């Protein structure tokens, strides 16, 4: 859809006359702009605008700016060139991209997929529009200013059923209105879950991606699956979190123990009357910990690991940590100083917390694969568009064989990992949880390891294509810079690449027959 501009028309000769000190007009894609009153406000200074006064500035503009700049300053448009039509597409909320490989094949009209039905397509369309209208604008601002997600956006997601959907398939979705009926909770499967994960990445703000209730997606799972012994507590916590009034996170990692969860040093000792645990210790790199109300916490109970639900209160302190991505993620250092926790808040049994912790990993790692693959695709789209519009040595970048080779590699990595992801997702849909735990832990670990290796390659090639803009947090290369700065989070969180690769091979060894050469 073209930009909406005033209906008045001009000739190119008329525009050419407006090239004086105080009277500056120019043309971008047949739209006429009057920048006379904008000179002082232009972020790039007056000289750039004066250089194109009275001229067609289309090529110069798209060498410096993204399309959304025209939408931001649409009030400068005064009309169009008579007899000419706009040729550049302005995406509308909810639109699919028409750039080749910008969408997964199942969303490309000429391709078919056995995995997706109409409910998946309805959900994708509704989520795309919701995110474009409500999530992306806030994500971009929060990524820049580092503030936490607004309660207003959380409330909107809660009312739309998005918070519920982000927990994956389950009874918690039954009877919930999901995006005005886009999908029924009873039919929500892992492909719907995949769509939620991939559409949520499209704002291209890695810090906000985690700041947007990522702690809930890995913390509330423990309540849903391991709090049946205390239905009153389970209902209260899930109602509070799904309504958006309370926030929850998973607090496992410590400075002493990352992937080595068995090495946790935070202790929980029962009081003499047996009614409470007293918790002491620290947690580090806790996503959303800076603003959460509840901490699903891994503790050492003497004979093994246990998991406790610890509310924020006396003895609980959090400190914002500065990491490579935006502080909007709320990454925290958490201290527990003689915190009394009711024994009823024990999840999964005393000294049996390792099962609670491990039960989370497959879905968490799979979600990270969904997100990584989709962000890779965003980068490919950006590179394809940039290579077609950027002129260097009087040629487009796309006309250089070395650039086409880089793009070929990036596209192949995207498509192959999306296909692998969909294959594993299909298995998840066919297997009950016990079989998933037995057969999919290794494949998911290998997929995550391979996804983040592919992300490394794509980040590297994309920065080479974009040059200095790929290292700049604002402007044309914003998405490239954000991906390059943030892709390593997925290589570490949820299990480091080396740990996961070893896990994948060791699981294969369990099923190795006594075969010989």
PDB file of C-alpha atoms in Angstrom, residues 135-144 200-212 325-326 328 375 378 478-479 482-483:
ATOM      1  CA  UNK A 135       4.233  -4.756  20.696  1.00  0.00           C
ATOM      2  CA  UNK A 136       6.701  -3.432  18.123  1.00  0.00           C
ATOM      3  CA  UNK A 137       6.288   0.298  18.889  1.00  0.00           C
ATOM      4  CA  UNK A 138       6.878  -0.279  22.603  1.00  0.00           C
ATOM      5  CA  UNK A 139       9.667  -2.801  21.986  1.00  0.00           C
ATOM      6  CA  UNK A 140      11.692  -0.292  19.964  1.00  0.00           C
ATOM      7  CA  UNK A 141      11.324   2.408  22.621  1.00  0.00           C
ATOM      8  CA  UNK A 142      12.093   0.106  25.563  1.00  0.00           C
ATOM      9  CA  UNK A 143      15.113  -1.357  23.770  1.00  0.00           C
ATOM     10  CA  UNK A 144      16.492   2.177  23.557  1.00  0.00           C
ATOM     11  CA  UNK A 200       7.060 -12.521  18.903  1.00  0.00           C
ATOM     12  CA  UNK A 201      10.603 -12.059  17.587  1.00  0.00           C
ATOM     13  CA  UNK A 202       9.703  -9.770  14.697  1.00  0.00           C
ATOM     14  CA  UNK A 203      10.102  -6.446  16.579  1.00  0.00           C
ATOM     15  CA  UNK A 204      13.840  -7.287  16.385  1.00  0.00           C
ATOM     16  CA  UNK A 205      14.682  -6.107  19.885  1.00  0.00           C
ATOM     17  CA  UNK A 206      16.602  -8.904  21.609  1.00  0.00           C
ATOM     18  CA  UNK A 207      16.548  -7.317  25.058  1.00  0.00           C
ATOM     19  CA  UNK A 208      12.829  -6.592  24.967  1.00  0.00           C
ATOM     20  CA  UNK A 209      12.227 -10.076  23.574  1.00  0.00           C
ATOM     21  CA  UNK A 210      13.346 -11.404  26.958  1.00  0.00           C
ATOM     22  CA  UNK A 211      11.887  -8.472  28.867  1.00  0.00           C
ATOM     23  CA  UNK A 212       8.493  -9.364  27.430  1.00  0.00           C
ATOM     24  CA  UNK A 325      21.513  -6.333  25.463  1.00  0.00           C
ATOM     25  CA  UNK A 326      19.104  -3.738  26.816  1.00  0.00           C
ATOM     26  CA  UNK A 328      14.627  -3.765  29.509  1.00  0.00           C
ATOM     27  CA  UNK A 375      15.475 -13.646  13.884  1.00  0.00           C
ATOM     28  CA  UNK A 378      14.631 -11.165   9.636  1.00  0.00           C
ATOM     29  CA  UNK A 478      19.336  -1.297  13.608  1.00  0.00           C
ATOM     30  CA  UNK A 479      18.180  -4.901  13.165  1.00  0.00           C
ATOM     31  CA  UNK A 482      20.809  -5.796  17.472  1.00  0.00           C
ATOM     32  CA  UNK A 483      21.129  -9.339  16.156  1.00  0.00           C
TER      33      UNK A 483
END
